[in-house]
Amino acid sequence: MTSLAQDLTGAGMIRDSLRDGLTAELFTDLASVEALWRSMETAPEALATPYQRFDWVAAFVAGLEAQDRLRILVLRDAAGRPAALMALLIARMRGFTVARVVGAKHANYHMPLFASHQAAGLSAEEVEAALVRAGQAAGIDAYALDHQPRFWDGSANPLSARGTPCASDAYGLMLGPDAEATVKRSFSGDARKKLRAKERKLVEALGPVDYVQATTPESIAAILEAFYEQKRTRFAAMGIANPYTDDDVRRFIAGATAPCEGRPAIELHALIARNDRRVLATFGGAVNDDRFSGMWTSFDPDPEIGRFSPGDLLLHHLIGQQTSAGRRAFDLGVGEARYKSSICDETIELVEVLIPVTLRGQLFVLAANAASRLKRRIKRSPQLWQAVSRLRKLRRS
């Protein structure tokens, strides 16, 4: 079989006929598959999360300078039509060669891009066979595919069929056609009354405030600067390592939020005091035509500002703004939090899928399964999670 180490023509493509007429193609660079990818993601019948947009993946790969580790798997049906696409990064882990979906912890969902709901009807056996055949050709020992939604937009994700529950799920909200009605559904009358009162008091204290979507280099730079500082303070107080200090991650975010002719890969929103341009809260989310998927939120750590709940005020505004923008869905990403469960009306179940390719890969899967079970047990036990949090703080003190 052709090997990735060989000088492949143009795209660097491996082609291998699979059972039931499926064909797998493995590309090693974005340029070779860009036209196909963009046509798939913009098709009306496409099924995908915002993290499978070409622009989001391209920004991530460029930011991490990971082009040499990139592999893009395309599955075609018997008629040669593209059915699914998955972008992967190859890494060495404890002596194993492991393939993971592009995005790591910065992507809430790692589902493949399916050409249609019908294409998502591929069986788990078909998809896994494609991955194993491509993995054998690419020298992969195993796939570690976490954060796979069980269902997306009403269709089952075939990759999730044999998955095990992740330590945390995600939380989403379906947006209606009317912004005011959607906000009323998301926030109780009492909650809206309290937020209006807090906004009035905030204006009395600081003067007028603006809800801003950053679209210029200047506004993006100012909001990101405030976001990084707010996160630095927050993570330090929690005793948690700050992922946003990494230069690779900052390059990714800069590329994903940069102004462009279409929509950026990540939309950046903020609540700003008009008089001194102080950034009181930020919210960033991956977007496509239909959905805003929250990637981060931050707020000014000053207790005098915190009593006005600037993050809640921004979220309240953002849900209405996204509804008015025509999006159908909004989610607050992975992880449990009081504000998520109180606002959202959908729990997005997530699973981890581990697929061995080689005998060595089977050993990796056994170890990874054990680690996942332990992590799930800790995160779903308040007592164990509190103990781990205390240990983290002690180690960083």
Short mmCIF file of C-alpha atoms in Angstrom, two decimals:
data_model
loop_
_atom_site.label_atom_id
_atom_site.label_comp_id
_atom_site.label_asym_id
_atom_site.label_seq_id
_atom_site.Cartn_x
_atom_site.Cartn_y
_atom_site.Cartn_z
CA MET A 1 0.00 0.00 0.00
CA THR A 2 1.17 3.54 -0.69
CA SER A 3 2.90 5.17 2.28
CA LEU A 4 2.76 8.78 3.42
CA ALA A 5 6.55 8.73 3.55
CA GLN A 6 6.67 8.40 -0.21
CA ASP A 7 6.58 11.33 -2.62
CA LEU A 8 2.86 11.48 -3.30
CA THR A 9 1.45 13.47 -6.18
CA GLY A 10 0.00 16.91 -5.56
CA ALA A 11 -2.35 16.48 -2.64
CA GLY A 12 -0.36 13.80 -0.93
CA MET A 13 -3.30 11.44 -1.19
CA ILE A 14 -3.80 7.85 -0.21
CA ARG A 15 -6.70 6.16 -1.93
CA ASP A 16 -8.04 2.87 -0.71
CA SER A 17 -11.28 1.12 -1.60
CA LEU A 18 -13.24 0.02 1.43
CA ARG A 19 -16.18 -2.23 2.07
CA ASP A 20 -19.62 -1.28 0.76
CA GLY A 21 -18.17 0.93 -1.96
CA LEU A 22 -16.67 3.57 0.33
CA THR A 23 -13.36 5.13 -0.67
CA ALA A 24 -10.93 6.84 1.72
CA GLU A 25 -8.64 9.69 0.68
CA LEU A 26 -6.00 11.05 3.01
CA PHE A 27 -4.59 14.50 2.28
CA THR A 28 -1.56 16.04 3.94
CA ASP A 29 -2.12 19.74 3.26
CA LEU A 30 -5.01 22.19 3.41
CA ALA A 31 -4.56 23.74 -0.02
CA SER A 32 -5.21 20.44 -1.79
CA VAL A 33 -8.58 19.95 -0.16
CA GLU A 34 -9.73 23.57 0.38
CA ALA A 35 -12.13 23.78 -2.55
CA LEU A 36 -13.79 20.47 -1.70
CA TRP A 37 -13.98 21.35 1.98
CA ARG A 38 -15.56 24.75 1.43
CA SER A 39 -18.12 23.32 -0.98
CA MET A 40 -19.08 20.66 1.59
CA GLU A 41 -19.41 23.02 4.56
CA THR A 42 -21.50 25.60 2.67
CA ALA A 43 -23.93 23.09 1.13
CA PRO A 44 -27.47 23.57 2.52
CA GLU A 45 -27.66 19.92 3.55
CA ALA A 46 -24.29 19.83 5.37
CA LEU A 47 -24.12 18.54 8.94
CA ALA A 48 -21.26 19.99 10.97
CA THR A 49 -20.33 22.04 14.01
CA PRO A 50 -18.55 25.43 13.68
CA TYR A 51 -15.27 23.71 14.61
CA GLN A 52 -15.27 21.86 11.29
CA ARG A 53 -15.19 25.06 9.24
CA PHE A 54 -12.15 25.28 6.97
CA ASP A 55 -11.26 28.72 8.35
CA TRP A 56 -11.37 27.55 11.99
CA VAL A 57 -9.16 24.53 11.30
CA ALA A 58 -6.76 26.53 9.10
CA ALA A 59 -6.32 29.14 11.85
CA PHE A 60 -5.64 26.46 14.44
CA VAL A 61 -3.11 24.59 12.30
CA ALA A 62 -1.32 27.82 11.34
CA GLY A 63 -1.26 29.06 14.93
CA LEU A 64 0.30 25.87 16.23
CA GLU A 65 2.57 25.61 13.17
CA ALA A 66 1.36 22.01 12.88
CA GLN A 67 1.17 21.70 9.09
CA ASP A 68 3.56 18.73 9.04
CA ARG A 69 1.30 16.78 11.42
CA LEU A 70 -1.95 17.44 9.56
CA ARG A 71 -3.94 14.64 7.91
CA ILE A 72 -7.35 15.21 6.31
CA LEU A 73 -9.51 12.15 5.75
CA VAL A 74 -12.23 12.32 3.08
CA LEU A 75 -14.74 9.50 2.65
CA ARG A 76 -16.51 9.09 -0.70
CA ASP A 77 -19.48 6.90 -1.55
CA ALA A 78 -19.64 4.36 -4.38
CA ALA A 79 -20.53 7.13 -6.85
CA GLY A 80 -17.46 9.15 -5.84
CA ARG A 81 -19.42 11.81 -3.94
CA PRO A 82 -17.84 13.12 -0.72
CA ALA A 83 -19.72 11.81 2.31
CA ALA A 84 -17.57 12.94 5.25
CA LEU A 85 -14.40 14.85 6.08
CA MET A 86 -12.27 14.81 9.23
CA ALA A 87 -9.18 16.92 9.98
CA LEU A 88 -6.63 15.19 12.21
CA LEU A 89 -3.31 15.98 13.85
CA ILE A 90 -0.74 13.23 14.39
CA ALA A 91 1.32 13.19 17.59
CA ARG A 92 3.67 10.86 19.45
CA MET A 93 2.32 9.95 22.88
CA ARG A 94 4.34 7.67 25.16
CA GLY A 95 5.82 5.97 22.14
CA PHE A 96 2.51 5.64 20.26
CA THR A 97 1.49 7.49 17.09
CA VAL A 98 -1.97 8.88 17.84
CA ALA A 99 -4.40 10.81 15.64
CA ARG A 100 -6.69 13.40 17.22
CA VAL A 101 -9.22 15.78 15.69
CA VAL A 102 -7.83 19.28 15.08
CA GLY A 103 -8.72 21.68 17.87
CA ALA A 104 -7.80 19.85 21.08
CA LYS A 105 -9.48 21.45 24.13
CA HIS A 106 -10.16 24.65 22.22
CA ALA A 107 -12.89 22.88 20.19
CA ASN A 108 -16.05 21.89 22.02
CA TYR A 109 -17.03 19.33 19.38
CA HIS A 110 -14.87 17.05 17.25
CA MET A 111 -17.52 15.55 15.00
CA PRO A 112 -16.70 14.94 11.33
CA LEU A 113 -18.10 17.23 8.65
CA PHE A 114 -20.86 15.22 6.94
CA ALA A 115 -22.02 16.19 3.46
CA SER A 116 -25.65 15.65 4.51
CA HIS A 117 -27.90 14.06 7.12
CA GLN A 118 -28.07 11.06 4.81
CA ALA A 119 -24.29 10.79 4.79
CA ALA A 120 -24.34 10.83 8.60
CA GLY A 121 -26.30 7.58 8.28
CA LEU A 122 -23.06 5.72 7.58
CA SER A 123 -22.71 2.84 10.02
CA ALA A 124 -20.14 2.91 12.81
CA GLU A 125 -18.53 -0.16 11.22
CA GLU A 126 -18.11 1.62 7.87
CA VAL A 127 -16.58 4.73 9.42
CA GLU A 128 -14.25 2.78 11.69
CA ALA A 129 -13.13 0.59 8.79
CA ALA A 130 -12.25 3.74 6.83
CA LEU A 131 -10.27 5.12 9.73
CA VAL A 132 -8.39 1.87 10.28
CA ARG A 133 -7.46 1.47 6.60
CA ALA A 134 -6.27 5.07 6.35
CA GLY A 135 -4.48 4.73 9.67
CA GLN A 136 -2.58 1.67 8.49
CA ALA A 137 -1.37 3.57 5.44
CA ALA A 138 -0.43 6.63 7.52
CA GLY A 139 1.47 4.79 10.25
CA ILE A 140 -1.11 5.59 12.94
CA ASP A 141 -1.36 3.31 15.98
CA ALA A 142 -4.70 4.59 17.29
CA TYR A 143 -7.33 7.33 17.05
CA ALA A 144 -8.33 9.27 20.18
CA LEU A 145 -11.49 11.11 19.17
CA ASP A 146 -12.96 12.91 22.17
CA HIS A 147 -15.93 15.30 22.43
CA GLN A 148 -18.00 13.43 19.85
CA PRO A 149 -21.68 14.52 20.11
CA ARG A 150 -24.08 11.59 20.19
CA PHE A 151 -26.55 13.62 18.12
CA TRP A 152 -26.24 16.81 16.10
CA ASP A 153 -29.10 18.74 14.54
CA GLY A 154 -31.39 15.74 14.91
CA SER A 155 -29.02 13.18 13.36
CA ALA A 156 -27.01 10.51 15.14
CA ASN A 157 -23.24 10.77 14.84
CA PRO A 158 -22.08 7.33 13.68
CA LEU A 159 -18.72 7.74 15.38
CA SER A 160 -20.44 7.99 18.75
CA ALA A 161 -22.09 4.56 18.56
CA ARG A 162 -19.28 2.81 20.42
CA GLY A 163 -18.07 5.74 22.48
CA THR A 164 -17.88 6.06 26.24
CA PRO A 165 -19.28 9.11 28.05
CA CYS A 166 -16.92 12.07 28.42
CA ALA A 167 -16.25 13.52 31.84
CA SER A 168 -18.48 16.51 30.96
CA ASP A 169 -21.27 17.25 28.52
CA ALA A 170 -22.11 20.54 26.78
CA TYR A 171 -25.13 22.83 27.04
CA GLY A 172 -27.08 24.40 24.21
CA LEU A 173 -30.07 26.55 23.41
CA MET A 174 -32.29 26.57 20.34
CA LEU A 175 -32.93 30.13 19.20
CA GLY A 176 -36.36 31.15 17.99
CA PRO A 177 -37.28 33.61 15.23
CA ASP A 178 -38.02 36.38 17.74
CA ALA A 179 -35.15 37.75 19.85
CA GLU A 180 -37.31 39.02 22.72
CA ALA A 181 -39.21 35.73 23.00
CA THR A 182 -35.96 33.77 22.99
CA VAL A 183 -34.47 35.91 25.77
CA LYS A 184 -37.65 35.51 27.83
CA ARG A 185 -37.47 31.75 27.41
CA SER A 186 -33.81 31.69 28.48
CA PHE A 187 -34.04 34.05 31.45
CA SER A 188 -36.86 34.00 33.98
CA GLY A 189 -38.80 37.17 34.67
CA ASP A 190 -37.01 37.52 37.99
CA ALA A 191 -33.59 37.07 36.34
CA ARG A 192 -34.37 39.69 33.68
CA LYS A 193 -35.56 42.13 36.34
CA LYS A 194 -32.33 41.69 38.33
CA LEU A 195 -30.20 42.15 35.22
CA ARG A 196 -32.01 45.35 34.26
CA ALA A 197 -31.41 46.68 37.76
CA LYS A 198 -27.71 45.76 37.62
CA GLU A 199 -27.32 47.40 34.23
CA ARG A 200 -28.88 50.62 35.55
CA LYS A 201 -26.53 50.64 38.53
CA LEU A 202 -23.56 49.89 36.28
CA VAL A 203 -24.42 52.89 34.10
CA GLU A 204 -24.82 55.06 37.20
CA ALA A 205 -21.34 54.01 38.37
CA LEU A 206 -19.39 54.09 35.10
CA GLY A 207 -21.54 55.96 32.60
CA PRO A 208 -22.98 54.51 29.38
CA VAL A 209 -21.93 51.03 28.29
CA ASP A 210 -21.77 49.50 24.82
CA TYR A 211 -22.29 45.94 23.65
CA VAL A 212 -19.70 45.50 20.93
CA GLN A 213 -18.93 42.91 18.28
CA ALA A 214 -15.28 43.43 17.37
CA THR A 215 -14.82 43.84 13.63
CA THR A 216 -11.79 46.11 13.27
CA PRO A 217 -8.13 45.35 14.06
CA GLU A 218 -8.18 48.02 16.78
CA SER A 219 -11.29 46.73 18.56
CA ILE A 220 -10.14 43.12 18.30
CA ALA A 221 -6.71 43.94 19.75
CA ALA A 222 -8.18 45.91 22.66
CA ILE A 223 -10.69 43.23 23.58
CA LEU A 224 -8.17 40.40 23.31
CA GLU A 225 -5.70 42.31 25.50
CA ALA A 226 -8.38 42.65 28.19
CA PHE A 227 -9.42 39.01 27.76
CA TYR A 228 -5.87 37.72 28.29
CA GLU A 229 -5.43 39.83 31.41
CA GLN A 230 -8.80 38.81 32.84
CA LYS A 231 -8.02 35.13 32.22
CA ARG A 232 -4.56 35.49 33.76
CA THR A 233 -6.08 36.82 36.97
CA ARG A 234 -8.87 34.24 36.99
CA PHE A 235 -6.66 31.18 36.45
CA ALA A 236 -4.14 32.38 39.02
CA ALA A 237 -6.89 32.67 41.64
CA MET A 238 -8.12 29.17 40.79
CA GLY A 239 -4.65 27.62 40.84
CA ILE A 240 -5.05 26.36 37.27
CA ALA A 241 -2.51 26.55 34.45
CA ASN A 242 -3.42 29.32 31.99
CA PRO A 243 -3.59 27.94 28.43
CA TYR A 244 -3.79 31.44 26.96
CA THR A 245 -0.18 32.28 27.80
CA ASP A 246 0.97 29.94 25.02
CA ASP A 247 2.23 31.82 21.94
CA ASP A 248 0.77 29.12 19.66
CA VAL A 249 -2.69 29.57 21.14
CA ARG A 250 -2.48 33.35 20.84
CA ARG A 251 -1.45 33.07 17.18
CA PHE A 252 -4.45 30.80 16.59
CA ILE A 253 -6.86 33.23 18.26
CA ALA A 254 -5.38 36.19 16.39
CA GLY A 255 -5.86 34.40 13.08
CA ALA A 256 -9.34 33.12 13.89
CA THR A 257 -10.65 36.53 15.02
CA ALA A 258 -8.98 38.63 12.31
CA PRO A 259 -11.25 40.72 10.04
CA CYS A 260 -12.10 39.02 6.75
CA GLU A 261 -14.47 39.35 3.81
CA GLY A 262 -16.85 36.73 5.18
CA ARG A 263 -17.37 35.88 8.81
CA PRO A 264 -14.35 35.18 11.01
CA ALA A 265 -13.86 31.71 12.44
CA ILE A 266 -14.35 33.16 15.93
CA GLU A 267 -16.68 36.05 16.74
CA LEU A 268 -15.52 38.33 19.54
CA HIS A 269 -18.04 40.23 21.69
CA ALA A 270 -17.57 42.53 24.68
CA LEU A 271 -19.28 44.83 27.16
CA ILE A 272 -17.34 48.11 27.26
CA ALA A 273 -17.64 51.27 29.36
CA ARG A 274 -18.04 54.05 26.81
CA ASN A 275 -16.22 56.81 28.71
CA ASP A 276 -12.87 55.12 29.36
CA ARG A 277 -13.19 52.09 27.00
CA ARG A 278 -12.71 49.70 29.91
CA VAL A 279 -13.56 46.14 28.83
CA LEU A 280 -15.92 44.77 31.46
CA ALA A 281 -16.59 41.33 29.96
CA THR A 282 -15.78 39.33 26.84
CA PHE A 283 -17.29 36.40 24.99
CA GLY A 284 -15.74 34.48 22.09
CA GLY A 285 -17.43 31.82 20.01
CA ALA A 286 -16.87 29.66 16.95
CA VAL A 287 -19.54 30.39 14.34
CA ASN A 288 -21.10 29.11 11.15
CA ASP A 289 -24.34 30.09 9.42
CA ASP A 290 -26.54 28.39 12.01
CA ARG A 291 -24.73 28.38 15.35
CA PHE A 292 -22.70 30.38 17.83
CA SER A 293 -20.65 28.01 20.00
CA GLY A 294 -19.13 29.61 23.09
CA MET A 295 -15.39 29.05 23.44
CA TRP A 296 -14.62 31.42 26.30
CA THR A 297 -15.98 34.15 28.53
CA SER A 298 -14.15 36.51 30.87
CA PHE A 299 -14.94 39.46 33.09
CA ASP A 300 -13.22 42.28 34.95
CA PRO A 301 -11.96 40.85 38.28
CA ASP A 302 -12.52 44.09 40.23
CA PRO A 303 -15.14 43.27 42.93
CA GLU A 304 -16.67 46.71 42.42
CA ILE A 305 -17.36 45.72 38.81
CA GLY A 306 -18.25 42.14 39.63
CA ARG A 307 -21.28 43.13 41.71
CA PHE A 308 -22.93 44.29 38.48
CA SER A 309 -22.47 40.82 36.87
CA PRO A 310 -21.00 42.12 33.58
CA GLY A 311 -20.61 38.58 32.21
CA ASP A 312 -24.31 37.84 32.74
CA LEU A 313 -25.25 41.17 31.17
CA LEU A 314 -23.16 40.39 28.09
CA LEU A 315 -24.60 36.88 27.79
CA HIS A 316 -28.16 38.21 28.09
CA HIS A 317 -27.50 40.67 25.27
CA LEU A 318 -25.60 38.11 23.16
CA ILE A 319 -28.47 35.60 23.05
CA GLY A 320 -30.80 38.27 21.71
CA GLN A 321 -28.17 39.55 19.27
CA GLN A 322 -27.49 36.07 17.88
CA THR A 323 -31.20 35.43 17.44
CA SER A 324 -31.54 38.70 15.52
CA ALA A 325 -28.53 37.70 13.40
CA GLY A 326 -30.52 34.69 12.16
CA ARG A 327 -28.70 31.87 13.92
CA ARG A 328 -30.75 28.86 14.97
CA ALA A 329 -28.64 27.58 17.84
CA PHE A 330 -26.41 28.84 20.63
CA ASP A 331 -24.30 26.82 23.02
CA LEU A 332 -22.08 27.46 26.01
CA GLY A 333 -19.65 24.64 25.38
CA VAL A 334 -18.32 21.81 27.50
CA GLY A 335 -18.35 21.81 31.29
CA GLU A 336 -20.80 22.17 34.13
CA ALA A 337 -21.74 25.59 35.47
CA ARG A 338 -24.82 27.03 37.15
CA TYR A 339 -25.37 29.70 34.52
CA LYS A 340 -25.25 27.13 31.72
CA SER A 341 -27.91 24.82 33.12
CA SER A 342 -30.19 27.73 34.06
CA ILE A 343 -30.13 29.29 30.58
CA CYS A 344 -29.85 26.34 28.22
CA ASP A 345 -32.61 23.90 27.31
CA GLU A 346 -30.45 21.15 25.79
CA THR A 347 -27.76 18.87 27.17
CA ILE A 348 -25.41 17.85 24.35
CA GLU A 349 -24.14 14.41 25.29
CA LEU A 350 -20.49 13.84 24.43
CA VAL A 351 -18.51 10.63 24.15
CA GLU A 352 -14.89 9.64 23.62
CA VAL A 353 -14.08 7.22 20.82
CA LEU A 354 -10.84 5.22 20.88
CA ILE A 355 -10.05 3.15 17.79
CA PRO A 356 -6.95 0.92 17.67
CA VAL A 357 -5.26 0.50 14.31
CA THR A 358 -2.26 -1.67 15.24
CA LEU A 359 -1.47 -4.14 18.01
CA ARG A 360 0.47 -1.35 19.71
CA GLY A 361 -2.60 0.81 19.35
CA GLN A 362 -4.64 -1.70 21.31
CA LEU A 363 -2.30 -1.18 24.27
CA PHE A 364 -2.76 2.59 23.97
CA VAL A 365 -6.55 2.20 23.94
CA LEU A 366 -6.51 0.05 27.08
CA ALA A 367 -4.47 2.66 28.96
CA ALA A 368 -6.50 5.59 27.60
CA ASN A 369 -9.79 3.93 28.58
CA ALA A 370 -8.57 3.49 32.14
CA ALA A 371 -7.48 7.14 32.33
CA SER A 372 -10.83 8.31 30.91
CA ARG A 373 -12.80 6.32 33.46
CA LEU A 374 -10.77 7.86 36.28
CA LYS A 375 -11.20 11.39 34.92
CA ARG A 376 -14.94 10.87 34.48
CA ARG A 377 -15.27 9.58 38.04
CA ILE A 378 -13.38 12.57 39.45
CA LYS A 379 -15.25 15.24 37.47
CA ARG A 380 -18.68 13.75 38.23
CA SER A 381 -17.98 13.49 41.97
CA PRO A 382 -18.17 16.89 43.75
CA GLN A 383 -16.03 15.59 46.63
CA LEU A 384 -13.26 14.22 44.40
CA TRP A 385 -13.31 17.32 42.18
CA GLN A 386 -12.96 19.62 45.18
CA ALA A 387 -10.03 17.54 46.44
CA VAL A 388 -8.27 17.77 43.06
CA SER A 389 -8.88 21.54 42.94
CA ARG A 390 -7.33 21.96 46.39
CA LEU A 391 -4.29 19.93 45.35
CA ARG A 392 -3.84 22.14 42.27
CA LYS A 393 -3.84 25.27 44.38
CA LEU A 394 -1.34 23.78 46.84
CA ARG A 395 1.02 22.80 44.02
CA ARG A 396 0.95 26.35 42.61
CA SER A 397 1.20 28.19 45.93
#
